[in-house]
Coordinates of C-alpha atoms in Angstrom, one line a residue:
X204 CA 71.6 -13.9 -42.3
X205 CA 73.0 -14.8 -37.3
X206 CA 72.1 -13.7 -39.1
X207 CA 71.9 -9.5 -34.8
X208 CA 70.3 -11.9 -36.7
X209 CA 69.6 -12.7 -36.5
X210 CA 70.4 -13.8 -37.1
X211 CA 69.0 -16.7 -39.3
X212 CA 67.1 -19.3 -37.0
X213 CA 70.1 -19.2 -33.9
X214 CA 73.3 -18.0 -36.1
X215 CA 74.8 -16.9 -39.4
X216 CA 74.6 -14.3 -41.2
X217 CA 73.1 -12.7 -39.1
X218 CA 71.7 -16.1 -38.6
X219 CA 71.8 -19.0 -40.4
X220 CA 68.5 -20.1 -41.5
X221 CA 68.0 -23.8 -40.2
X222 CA 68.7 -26.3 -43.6
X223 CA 70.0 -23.1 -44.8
X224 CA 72.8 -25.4 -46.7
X225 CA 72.6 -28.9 -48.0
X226 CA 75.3 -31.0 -49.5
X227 CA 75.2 -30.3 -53.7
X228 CA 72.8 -33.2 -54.9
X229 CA 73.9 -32.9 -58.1
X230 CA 72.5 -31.9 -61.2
X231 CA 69.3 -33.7 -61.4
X232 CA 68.0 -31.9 -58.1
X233 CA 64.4 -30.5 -59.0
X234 CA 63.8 -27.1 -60.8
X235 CA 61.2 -24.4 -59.1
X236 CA 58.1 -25.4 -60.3
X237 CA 56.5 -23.2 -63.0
X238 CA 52.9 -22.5 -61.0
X239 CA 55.2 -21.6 -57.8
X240 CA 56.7 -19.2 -60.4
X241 CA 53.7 -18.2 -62.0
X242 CA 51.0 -18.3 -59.2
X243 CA 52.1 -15.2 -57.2
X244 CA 50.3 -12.2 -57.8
X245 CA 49.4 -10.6 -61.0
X246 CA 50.0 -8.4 -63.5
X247 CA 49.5 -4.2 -63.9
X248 CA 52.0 -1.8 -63.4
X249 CA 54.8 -4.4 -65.1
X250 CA 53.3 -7.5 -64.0
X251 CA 55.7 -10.3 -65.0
X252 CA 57.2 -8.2 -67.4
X253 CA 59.7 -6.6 -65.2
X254 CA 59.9 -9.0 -62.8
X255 CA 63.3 -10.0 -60.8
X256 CA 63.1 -13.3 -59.1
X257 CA 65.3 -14.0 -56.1
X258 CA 65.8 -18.1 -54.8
X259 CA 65.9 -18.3 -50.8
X260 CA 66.0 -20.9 -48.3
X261 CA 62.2 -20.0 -46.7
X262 CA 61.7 -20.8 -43.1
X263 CA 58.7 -22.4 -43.4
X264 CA 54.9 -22.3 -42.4
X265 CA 55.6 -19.4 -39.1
X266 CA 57.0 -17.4 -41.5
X267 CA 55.7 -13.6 -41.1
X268 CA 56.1 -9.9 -42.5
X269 CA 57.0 -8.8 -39.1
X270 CA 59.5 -6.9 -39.7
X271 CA 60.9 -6.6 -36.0
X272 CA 60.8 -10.9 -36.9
X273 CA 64.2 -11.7 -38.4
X274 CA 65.8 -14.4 -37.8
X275 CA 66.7 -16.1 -41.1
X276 CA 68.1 -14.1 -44.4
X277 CA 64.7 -14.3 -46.5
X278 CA 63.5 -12.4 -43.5
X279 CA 65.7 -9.5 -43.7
X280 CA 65.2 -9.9 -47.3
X281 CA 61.9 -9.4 -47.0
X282 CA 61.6 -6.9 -44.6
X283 CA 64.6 -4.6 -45.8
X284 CA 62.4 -4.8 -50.1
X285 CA 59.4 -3.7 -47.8
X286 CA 60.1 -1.4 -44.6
X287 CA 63.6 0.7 -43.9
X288 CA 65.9 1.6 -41.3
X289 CA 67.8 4.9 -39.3
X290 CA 71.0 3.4 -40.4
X291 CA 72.9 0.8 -42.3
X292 CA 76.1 -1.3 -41.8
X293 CA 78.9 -0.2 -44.6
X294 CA 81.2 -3.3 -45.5
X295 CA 83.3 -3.0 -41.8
X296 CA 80.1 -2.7 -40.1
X297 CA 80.2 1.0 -39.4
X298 CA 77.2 2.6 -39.6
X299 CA 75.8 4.9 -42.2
X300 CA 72.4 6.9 -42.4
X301 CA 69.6 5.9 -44.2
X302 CA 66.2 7.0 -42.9
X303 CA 67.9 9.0 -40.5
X304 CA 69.8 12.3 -41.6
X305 CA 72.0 12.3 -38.8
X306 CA 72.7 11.4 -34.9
X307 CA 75.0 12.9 -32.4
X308 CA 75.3 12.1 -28.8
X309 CA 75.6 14.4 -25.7
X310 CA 78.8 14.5 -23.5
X311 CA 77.5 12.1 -22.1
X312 CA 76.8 9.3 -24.1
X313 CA 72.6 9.3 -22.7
X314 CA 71.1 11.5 -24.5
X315 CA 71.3 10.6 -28.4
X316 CA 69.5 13.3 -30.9
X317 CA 68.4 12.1 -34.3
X318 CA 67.1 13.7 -37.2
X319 CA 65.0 11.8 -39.4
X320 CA 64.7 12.6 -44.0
X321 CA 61.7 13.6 -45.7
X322 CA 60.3 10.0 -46.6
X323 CA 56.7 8.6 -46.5
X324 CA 55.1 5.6 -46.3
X325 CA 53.2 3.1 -48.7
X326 CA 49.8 5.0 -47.9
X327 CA 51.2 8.4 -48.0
X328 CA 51.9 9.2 -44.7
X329 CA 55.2 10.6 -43.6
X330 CA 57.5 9.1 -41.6
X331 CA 57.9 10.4 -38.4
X332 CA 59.7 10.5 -34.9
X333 CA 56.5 9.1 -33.4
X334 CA 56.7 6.0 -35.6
X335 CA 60.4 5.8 -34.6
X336 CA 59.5 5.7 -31.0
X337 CA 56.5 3.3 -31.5
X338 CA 59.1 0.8 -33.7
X339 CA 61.8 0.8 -31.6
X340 CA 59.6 0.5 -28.0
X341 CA 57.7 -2.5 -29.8
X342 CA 61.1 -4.4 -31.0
X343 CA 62.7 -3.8 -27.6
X344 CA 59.6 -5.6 -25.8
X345 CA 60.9 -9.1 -25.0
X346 CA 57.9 -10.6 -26.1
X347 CA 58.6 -9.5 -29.8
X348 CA 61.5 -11.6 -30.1
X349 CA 63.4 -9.2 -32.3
X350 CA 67.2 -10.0 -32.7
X351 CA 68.2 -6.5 -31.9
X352 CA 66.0 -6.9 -28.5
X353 CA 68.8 -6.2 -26.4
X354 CA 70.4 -3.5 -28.1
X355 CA 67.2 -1.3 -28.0
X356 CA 66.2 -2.2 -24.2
X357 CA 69.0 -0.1 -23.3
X358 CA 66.3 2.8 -24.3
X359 CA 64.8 4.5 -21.4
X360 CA 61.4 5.1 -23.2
X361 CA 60.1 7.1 -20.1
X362 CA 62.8 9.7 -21.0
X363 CA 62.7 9.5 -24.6
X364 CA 60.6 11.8 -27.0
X365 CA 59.9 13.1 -30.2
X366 CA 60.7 17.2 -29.9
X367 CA 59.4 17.9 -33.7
X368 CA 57.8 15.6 -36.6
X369 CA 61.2 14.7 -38.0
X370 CA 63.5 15.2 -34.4
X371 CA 63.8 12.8 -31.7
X372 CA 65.9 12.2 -28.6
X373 CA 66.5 8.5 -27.3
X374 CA 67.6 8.5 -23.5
X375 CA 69.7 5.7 -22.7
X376 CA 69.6 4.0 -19.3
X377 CA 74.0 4.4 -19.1
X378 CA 76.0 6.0 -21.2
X379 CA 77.2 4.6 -24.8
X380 CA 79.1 6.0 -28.0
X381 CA 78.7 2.6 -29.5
X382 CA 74.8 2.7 -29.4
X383 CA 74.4 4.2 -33.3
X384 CA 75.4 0.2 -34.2
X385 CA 71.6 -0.7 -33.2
X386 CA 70.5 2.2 -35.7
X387 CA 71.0 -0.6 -38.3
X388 CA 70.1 -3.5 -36.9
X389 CA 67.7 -6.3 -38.1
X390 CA 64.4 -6.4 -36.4
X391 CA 64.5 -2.5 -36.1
X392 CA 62.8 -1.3 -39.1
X393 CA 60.4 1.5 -38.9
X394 CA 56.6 0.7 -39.3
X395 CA 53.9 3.3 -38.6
X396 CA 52.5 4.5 -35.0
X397 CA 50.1 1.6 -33.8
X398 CA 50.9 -1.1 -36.5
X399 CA 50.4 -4.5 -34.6
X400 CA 49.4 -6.5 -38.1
X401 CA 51.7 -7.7 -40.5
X402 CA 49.7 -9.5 -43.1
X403 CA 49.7 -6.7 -45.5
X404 CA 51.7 -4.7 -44.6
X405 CA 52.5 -0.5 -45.0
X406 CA 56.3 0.2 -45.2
X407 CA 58.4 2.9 -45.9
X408 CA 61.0 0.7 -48.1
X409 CA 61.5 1.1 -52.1
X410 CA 59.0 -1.6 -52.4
X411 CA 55.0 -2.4 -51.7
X412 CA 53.5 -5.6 -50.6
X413 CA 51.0 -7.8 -53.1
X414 CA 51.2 -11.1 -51.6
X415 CA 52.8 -13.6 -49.4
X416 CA 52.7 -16.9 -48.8
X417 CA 54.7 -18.1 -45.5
X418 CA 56.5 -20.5 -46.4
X419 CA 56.4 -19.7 -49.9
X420 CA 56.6 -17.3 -52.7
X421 CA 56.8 -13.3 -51.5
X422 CA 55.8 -10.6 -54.4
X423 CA 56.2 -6.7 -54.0
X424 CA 55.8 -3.7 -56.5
X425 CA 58.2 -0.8 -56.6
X426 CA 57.3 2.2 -54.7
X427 CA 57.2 5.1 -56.9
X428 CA 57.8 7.7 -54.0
X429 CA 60.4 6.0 -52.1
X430 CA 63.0 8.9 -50.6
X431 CA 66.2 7.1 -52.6
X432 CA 64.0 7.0 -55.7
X433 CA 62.0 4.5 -57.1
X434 CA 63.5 0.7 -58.1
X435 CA 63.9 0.0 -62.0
X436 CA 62.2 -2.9 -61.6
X437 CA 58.9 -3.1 -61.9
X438 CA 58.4 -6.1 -59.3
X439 CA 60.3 -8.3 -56.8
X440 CA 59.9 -12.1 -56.4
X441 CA 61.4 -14.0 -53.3
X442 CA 60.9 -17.5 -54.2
X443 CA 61.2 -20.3 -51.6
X444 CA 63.8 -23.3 -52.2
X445 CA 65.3 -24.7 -49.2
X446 CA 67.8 -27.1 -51.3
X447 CA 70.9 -25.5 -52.5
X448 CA 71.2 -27.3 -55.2
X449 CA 67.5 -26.3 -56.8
X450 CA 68.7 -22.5 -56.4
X451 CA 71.1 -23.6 -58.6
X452 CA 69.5 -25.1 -60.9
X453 CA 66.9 -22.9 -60.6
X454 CA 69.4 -19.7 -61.3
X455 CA 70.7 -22.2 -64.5
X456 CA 67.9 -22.9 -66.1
X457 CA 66.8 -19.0 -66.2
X458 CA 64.0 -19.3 -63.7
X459 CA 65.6 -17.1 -61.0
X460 CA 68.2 -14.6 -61.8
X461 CA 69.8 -14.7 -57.6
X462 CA 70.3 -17.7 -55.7
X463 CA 70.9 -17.1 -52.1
X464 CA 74.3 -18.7 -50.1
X465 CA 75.8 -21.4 -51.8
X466 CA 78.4 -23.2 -50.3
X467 CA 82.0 -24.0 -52.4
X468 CA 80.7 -26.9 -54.1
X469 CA 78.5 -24.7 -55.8
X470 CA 80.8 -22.3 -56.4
X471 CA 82.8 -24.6 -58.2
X472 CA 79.8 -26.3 -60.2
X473 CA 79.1 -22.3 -61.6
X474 CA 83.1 -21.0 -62.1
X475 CA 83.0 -20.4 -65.5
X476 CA 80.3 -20.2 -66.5
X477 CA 79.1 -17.1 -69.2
X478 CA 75.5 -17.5 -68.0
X479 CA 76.3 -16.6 -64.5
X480 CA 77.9 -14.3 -62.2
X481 CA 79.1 -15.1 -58.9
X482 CA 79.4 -12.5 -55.7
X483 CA 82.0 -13.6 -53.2
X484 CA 83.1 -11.8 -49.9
X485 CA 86.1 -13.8 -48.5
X486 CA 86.1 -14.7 -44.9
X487 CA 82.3 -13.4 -44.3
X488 CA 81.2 -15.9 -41.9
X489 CA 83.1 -17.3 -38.7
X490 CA 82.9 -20.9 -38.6
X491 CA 83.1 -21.8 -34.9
X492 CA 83.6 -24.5 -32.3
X493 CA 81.4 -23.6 -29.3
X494 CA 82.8 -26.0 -26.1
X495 CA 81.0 -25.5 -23.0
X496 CA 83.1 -23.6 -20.4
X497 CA 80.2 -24.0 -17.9
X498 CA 80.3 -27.8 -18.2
X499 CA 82.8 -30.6 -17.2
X500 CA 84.8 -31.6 -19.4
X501 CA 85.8 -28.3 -20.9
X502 CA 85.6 -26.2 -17.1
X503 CA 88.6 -27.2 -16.9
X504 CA 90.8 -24.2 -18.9
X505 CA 93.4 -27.1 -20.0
X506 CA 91.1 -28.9 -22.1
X507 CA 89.7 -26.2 -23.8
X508 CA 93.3 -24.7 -24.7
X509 CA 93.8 -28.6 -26.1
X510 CA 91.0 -28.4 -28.3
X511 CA 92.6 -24.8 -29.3
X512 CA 95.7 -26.3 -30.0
X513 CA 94.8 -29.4 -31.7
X514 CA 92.9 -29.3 -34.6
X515 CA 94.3 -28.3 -38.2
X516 CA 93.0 -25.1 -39.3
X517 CA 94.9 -25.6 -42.8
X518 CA 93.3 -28.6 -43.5
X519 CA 89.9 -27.7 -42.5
X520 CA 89.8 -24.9 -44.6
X521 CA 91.1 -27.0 -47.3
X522 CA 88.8 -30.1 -47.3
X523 CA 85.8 -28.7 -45.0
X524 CA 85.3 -25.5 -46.9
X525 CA 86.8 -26.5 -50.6
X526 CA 89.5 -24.1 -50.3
X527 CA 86.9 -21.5 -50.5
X528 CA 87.6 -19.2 -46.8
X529 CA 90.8 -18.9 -44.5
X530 CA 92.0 -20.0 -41.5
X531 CA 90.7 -18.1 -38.0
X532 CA 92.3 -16.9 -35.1
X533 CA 89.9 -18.1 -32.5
X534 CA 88.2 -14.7 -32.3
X535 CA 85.1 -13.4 -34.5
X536 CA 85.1 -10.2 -37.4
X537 CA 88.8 -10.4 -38.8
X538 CA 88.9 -7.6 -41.3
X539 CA 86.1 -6.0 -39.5
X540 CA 86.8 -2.2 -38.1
X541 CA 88.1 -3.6 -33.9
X542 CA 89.7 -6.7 -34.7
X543 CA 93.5 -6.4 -33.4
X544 CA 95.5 -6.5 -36.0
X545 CA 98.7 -7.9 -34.7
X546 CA 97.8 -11.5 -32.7
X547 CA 100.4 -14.2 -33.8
X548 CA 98.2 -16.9 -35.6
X549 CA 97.3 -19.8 -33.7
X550 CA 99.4 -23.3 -34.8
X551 CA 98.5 -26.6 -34.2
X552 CA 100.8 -27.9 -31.8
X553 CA 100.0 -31.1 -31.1
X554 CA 102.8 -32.3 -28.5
X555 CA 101.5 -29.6 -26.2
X556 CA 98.1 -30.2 -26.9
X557 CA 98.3 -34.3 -25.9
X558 CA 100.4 -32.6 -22.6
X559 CA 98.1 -30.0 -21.8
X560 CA 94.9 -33.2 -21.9
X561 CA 97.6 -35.6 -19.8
X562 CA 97.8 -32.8 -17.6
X563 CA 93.6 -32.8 -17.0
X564 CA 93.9 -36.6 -16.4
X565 CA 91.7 -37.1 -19.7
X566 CA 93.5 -39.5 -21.6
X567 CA 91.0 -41.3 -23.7
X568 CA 88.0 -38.6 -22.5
X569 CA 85.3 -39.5 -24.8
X570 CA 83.5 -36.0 -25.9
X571 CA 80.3 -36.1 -28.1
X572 CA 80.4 -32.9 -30.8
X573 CA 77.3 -31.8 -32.3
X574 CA 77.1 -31.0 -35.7
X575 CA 74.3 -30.8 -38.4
X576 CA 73.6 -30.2 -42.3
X577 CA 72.2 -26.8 -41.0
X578 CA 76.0 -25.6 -42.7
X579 CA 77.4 -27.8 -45.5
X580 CA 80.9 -27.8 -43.8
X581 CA 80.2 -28.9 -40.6
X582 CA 79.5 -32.9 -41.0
X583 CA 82.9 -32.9 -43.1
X584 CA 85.0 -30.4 -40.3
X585 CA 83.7 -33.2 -37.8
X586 CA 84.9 -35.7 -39.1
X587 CA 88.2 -34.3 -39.5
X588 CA 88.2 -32.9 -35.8
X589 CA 87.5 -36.2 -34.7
X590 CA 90.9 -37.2 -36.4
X591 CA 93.0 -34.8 -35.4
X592 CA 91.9 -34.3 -32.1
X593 CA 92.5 -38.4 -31.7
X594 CA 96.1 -37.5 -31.9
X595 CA 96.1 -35.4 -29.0
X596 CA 94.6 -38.5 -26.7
X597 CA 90.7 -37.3 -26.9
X598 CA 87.8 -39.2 -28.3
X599 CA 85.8 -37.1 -30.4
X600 CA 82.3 -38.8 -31.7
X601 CA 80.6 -36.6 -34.2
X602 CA 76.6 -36.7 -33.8
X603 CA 74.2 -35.0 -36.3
X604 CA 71.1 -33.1 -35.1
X605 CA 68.2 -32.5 -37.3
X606 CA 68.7 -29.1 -38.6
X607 CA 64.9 -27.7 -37.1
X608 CA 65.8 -28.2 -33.4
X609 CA 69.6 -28.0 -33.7
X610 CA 70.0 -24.4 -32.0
X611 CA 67.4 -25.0 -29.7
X612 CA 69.3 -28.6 -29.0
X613 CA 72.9 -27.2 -28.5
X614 CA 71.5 -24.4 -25.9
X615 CA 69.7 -27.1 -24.0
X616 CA 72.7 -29.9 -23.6
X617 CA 76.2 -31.0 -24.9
X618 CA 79.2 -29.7 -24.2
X619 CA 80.6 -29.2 -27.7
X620 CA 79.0 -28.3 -30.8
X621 CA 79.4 -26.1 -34.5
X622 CA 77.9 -22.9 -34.9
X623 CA 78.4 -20.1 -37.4
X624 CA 78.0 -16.6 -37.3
X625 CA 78.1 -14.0 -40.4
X626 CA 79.2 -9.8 -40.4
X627 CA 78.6 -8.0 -37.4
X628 CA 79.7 -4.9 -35.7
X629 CA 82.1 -6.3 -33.3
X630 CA 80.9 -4.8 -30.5
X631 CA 77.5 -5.9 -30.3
X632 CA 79.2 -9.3 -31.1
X633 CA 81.1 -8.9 -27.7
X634 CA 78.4 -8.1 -26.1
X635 CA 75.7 -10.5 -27.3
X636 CA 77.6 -13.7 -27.4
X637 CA 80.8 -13.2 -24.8
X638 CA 79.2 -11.1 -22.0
X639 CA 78.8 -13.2 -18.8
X640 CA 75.0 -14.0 -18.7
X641 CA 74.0 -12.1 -21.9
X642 CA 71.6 -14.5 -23.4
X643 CA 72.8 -15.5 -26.8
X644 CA 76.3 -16.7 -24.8
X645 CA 76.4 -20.3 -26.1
X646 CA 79.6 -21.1 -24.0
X647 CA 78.5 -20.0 -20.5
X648 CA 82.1 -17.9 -20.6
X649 CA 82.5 -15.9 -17.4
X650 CA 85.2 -12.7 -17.0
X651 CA 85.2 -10.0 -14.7
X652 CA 88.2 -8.4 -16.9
X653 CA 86.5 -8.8 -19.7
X654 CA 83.2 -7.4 -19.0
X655 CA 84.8 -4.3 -17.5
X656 CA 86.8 -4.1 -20.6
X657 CA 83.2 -4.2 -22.5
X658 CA 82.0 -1.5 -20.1
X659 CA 85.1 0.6 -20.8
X660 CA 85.0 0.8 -24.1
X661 CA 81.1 1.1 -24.3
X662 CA 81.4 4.2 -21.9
X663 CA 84.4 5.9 -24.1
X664 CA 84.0 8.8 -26.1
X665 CA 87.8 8.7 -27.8
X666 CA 87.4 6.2 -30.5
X667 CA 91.0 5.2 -30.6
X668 CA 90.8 4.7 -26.9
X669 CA 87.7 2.6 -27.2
X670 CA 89.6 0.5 -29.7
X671 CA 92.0 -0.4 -27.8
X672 CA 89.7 -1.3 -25.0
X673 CA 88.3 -3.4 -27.2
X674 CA 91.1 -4.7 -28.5
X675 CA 92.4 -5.8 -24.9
X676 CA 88.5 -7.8 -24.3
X677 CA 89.4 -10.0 -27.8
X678 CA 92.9 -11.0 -26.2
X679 CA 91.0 -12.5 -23.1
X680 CA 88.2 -14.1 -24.9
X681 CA 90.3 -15.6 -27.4
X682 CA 92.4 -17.1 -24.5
X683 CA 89.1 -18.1 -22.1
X684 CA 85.9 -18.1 -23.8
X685 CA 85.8 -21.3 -25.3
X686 CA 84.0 -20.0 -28.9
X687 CA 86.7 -21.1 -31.1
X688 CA 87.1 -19.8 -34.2
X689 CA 88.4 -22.2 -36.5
X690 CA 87.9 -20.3 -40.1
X691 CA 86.3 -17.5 -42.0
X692 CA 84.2 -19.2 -45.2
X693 CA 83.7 -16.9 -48.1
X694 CA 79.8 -15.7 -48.7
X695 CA 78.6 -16.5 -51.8
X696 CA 75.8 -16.0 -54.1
X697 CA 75.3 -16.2 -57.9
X698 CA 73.2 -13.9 -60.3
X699 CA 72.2 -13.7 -64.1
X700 CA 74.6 -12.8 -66.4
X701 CA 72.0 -10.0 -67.7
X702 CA 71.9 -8.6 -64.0
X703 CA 73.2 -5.3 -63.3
X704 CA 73.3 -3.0 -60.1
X705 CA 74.5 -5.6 -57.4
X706 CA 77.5 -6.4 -55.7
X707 CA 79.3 -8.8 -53.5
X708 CA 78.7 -7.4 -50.3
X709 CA 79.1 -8.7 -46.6
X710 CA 75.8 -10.3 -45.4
X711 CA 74.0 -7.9 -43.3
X712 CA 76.0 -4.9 -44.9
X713 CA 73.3 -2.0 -46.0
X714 CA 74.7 -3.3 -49.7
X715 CA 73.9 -6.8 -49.7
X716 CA 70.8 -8.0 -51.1
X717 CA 70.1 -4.3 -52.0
X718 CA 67.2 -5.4 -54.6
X719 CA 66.1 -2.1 -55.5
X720 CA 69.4 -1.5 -57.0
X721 CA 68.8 -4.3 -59.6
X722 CA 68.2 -3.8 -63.4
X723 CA 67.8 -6.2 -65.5
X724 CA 69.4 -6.6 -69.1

């Protein structure tokens, strides 16, 4: 959910949440229980009667209503029910408006002017370019930890001001036409001027808070003077349960109408089903090898193209993910507004693969990959890496990671290691994770070409022309970076039957988990 965001704890969509996927444990997994159900909050204005209940991984006991917090998807659940946005990501990641009316930029790219709705918050008081300043100055402040930290810290807040109660300008520190992408990014939701607690907090979303739990059950009312109108339902439950398979079970047995990513085993348990309903995006999240560029063995540009060149993308797809995603390309967003649109696909070649590693002198290199049940694909896509890469002449040894410290783990050693990451606007992907030094760079890639290719097109008012420029920076990366994309799995999630007013929609799309939508049949 990483997932900017986060993205989930380290990756996915818009990060993964870490456990945020176990293996299926079969029908006989444990239900919700029926006080954790019961126990949250009370009754008035609807109290259970209206009540739509929504089954999460949770991230545990440091959980928090922070909203400029995000990492895992209950977070962004969370905060997008309670607090709102300037803008929101359509299904290619463009960006739409939301609390923001509109935005336009000056000649030259610095000087961005934004004009902000009529909305109000929980406790009546409107929202204004003030509070826009104050949220967006706290979430770029390292010591936050927002996800979209480095997006916003290209605000010069010196320069910056509010010229009326619903007008703003935001200076930049260099000129960018990409810089509306950050409008919608998670860990930028607008709170009110001075807000530093988060316990109980006032938003400006469609709904109010009641109570929280971290690490548990989350319940909020519907705000009857949110801007878009108030939600049809009445209440809004987000209910902890880290196991897939009790989301499933949970979602059967009636006791949650949504249960939140679900890998294809799942999918396959619920085909068919009357009682259910099951939202699918294809190819939603990249499912990536990250091999260490910085690092010996894989400095050297031979073994990395090896790697590239020898594993099975087919089969992957076709035992790793059930059949349920599609092959990559070695670069991240396919479908996504950027991607280039006319790179050959990648085959396995496996004679110049078992060249290419004769050629390093690594016949027989023994390489450790890291893997974890933090992803339900990733222990069975080792082990089949480990085979196919065999047949090329390298030793691949598959070692699991407990899925708490994995991200922290894989930034801290190893040379190889799985990651995934879900929807997001290409070019803050670029420049977030392929950027020499940028921080969230898990392969230590390096390129002058690249970087000025970034600049190029960050600096570019022509949109075709910034295209392009982007288009040239994948080409490189996909070559050079090590980050190997080795599929796209599909995003699932199941609801009720009797649900009405969702769809399937990319994780972190404005659409996705869009709760206030919801009605119930």
């Amino acid at each position: 959910m990483n997932g900017h965001a986060p993205e989930r704890a380290g990756e996915g969509r818009g990060g993964r949440a870490v456990g945020r996927r176990t293996l299926l444990a079969g029908s006989g997994a444990a239900l919700l229980s029926p006080a954790l159900l019961t126990g949250c909050g009370g009754n008035g204005d609807g109290g259970g009667t209206n009540r739509f209940r929504a089954a999460f991984a949770a991230g545990g006991s440091q959980e928090t209503l922070d909203p400029h917090v995000a990492p895992n998807f209950v977070d962004q659940v969370r905060a997008k029910a309670l607090f709102d946005t300037l803008g929101t990501y359509n299904d290619d990641m463009s960006v739409r408006e939301r609390l923001a009316e509109s935005w336009e930029s000056d000649a030259s790219g610095t000087r961005w002017h934004i004009r902000l709705r009529r909305a109000r918050f929980h406790d009546g008081r409107p929202v204004t370019a003030r509070d826009v300043l104050y949220s967006y100055r706290r979430a770029a402040a390292p010591e936050t930890g927002s996800p979209s930290q480095q997006l916003l810290s290209a605000i010069d807040f010196g320069a910056s001001r509010a010229t009326g109660e619903r007008t703003l300008t935001l200076a930049l520190e260099r000129p960018d036409f990409t810089f509306p992408t950050a409008f919608a990014g998670p860990g930028t939701e607008i709170v009110p001027e001075g807000a530093t607690g988060f316990r109980a907090p006032v938003g400006s979303g469609p709904f109010r808070y009641v109570s929280f739990t971290p690490g548990g059950p989350a319940l909020f009312r519907r705000w009857e003077g949110h801007w878009a109108g108030a939600p049809s339902i009445a209440e809004l439950e987000i209910v902890p349960a880290n196991e897939e398979s009790t989301r499933v079970n949970a979602l059967l047995s009636g006791q949650v109408q949504y249960a939140a990513d679900l890998s294809g085993a799942s999918v396959n348990r619920l085909n068919g089903r009357r009682s259910t309903r099951l939202l699918t995006v294809p190819r939603a999240t990249a499912q990536q090898i990250l091999l260490r560029t910085e690092r010996a063995p894989f400095s050297d540009p031979r073994l990395v193209q090896a790697v590239a060149l020898g594993i099975d993308r087919e089969a992957l797809v076709r035992i790793a993910l059930a059949g349920h995603g599609e092959v990559g390309n070695d670069l991240f967003g396919k479908g996504l507004r950027g991607y280039p649109p006319d790179l050959p696909q990648r085959a396995r070649d496996v004679d110049r693969a078992r060249e290419l590693v004769r050629e390093a002198g690594a016949e027989g290199l023994a390489v450790t990959l890291e893997t974890s049940a933090v992803d339900a694909a990733w222990e069975p896509a080792a082990s089949l890496i480990a085979r196919q890469l065999g047949e090329v002449g390298l030793r691949i040894t598959p070692r699991a990671l407990a899925a708490t410290t994995y991200f922290s783990e894989i930034k801290k050693r190893g040379v190889a290691a799985f990651n995934t990451t879900s929807t997001l606007p290409l070019s803050d992907f670029l420049e977030q994770r392929m950027r020499g030094g940028a921080a969230r760079n898990m392969t230590g890639f390096r390129s002058g070409r690249f970087d000025d290719l970034l600049e190029r097109a960050r600096t570019t008012r022509d949109e075709k022309r910034r295209q392009d420029l982007l288009a040239r920076a994948q080409r490189i990366a996909r070559d050079e970076s090590g980050l190997l994309v080795w599929a796209f799995s599909d995003a699932n999630d199941a609801i009720s039957a009797s649900v009405r007013g969702l769809r399937a929609a990319p994780p972190n799309s404005g659409d996705w988990a869009r709760f206030d939508r919801v009605a119930l049949g």
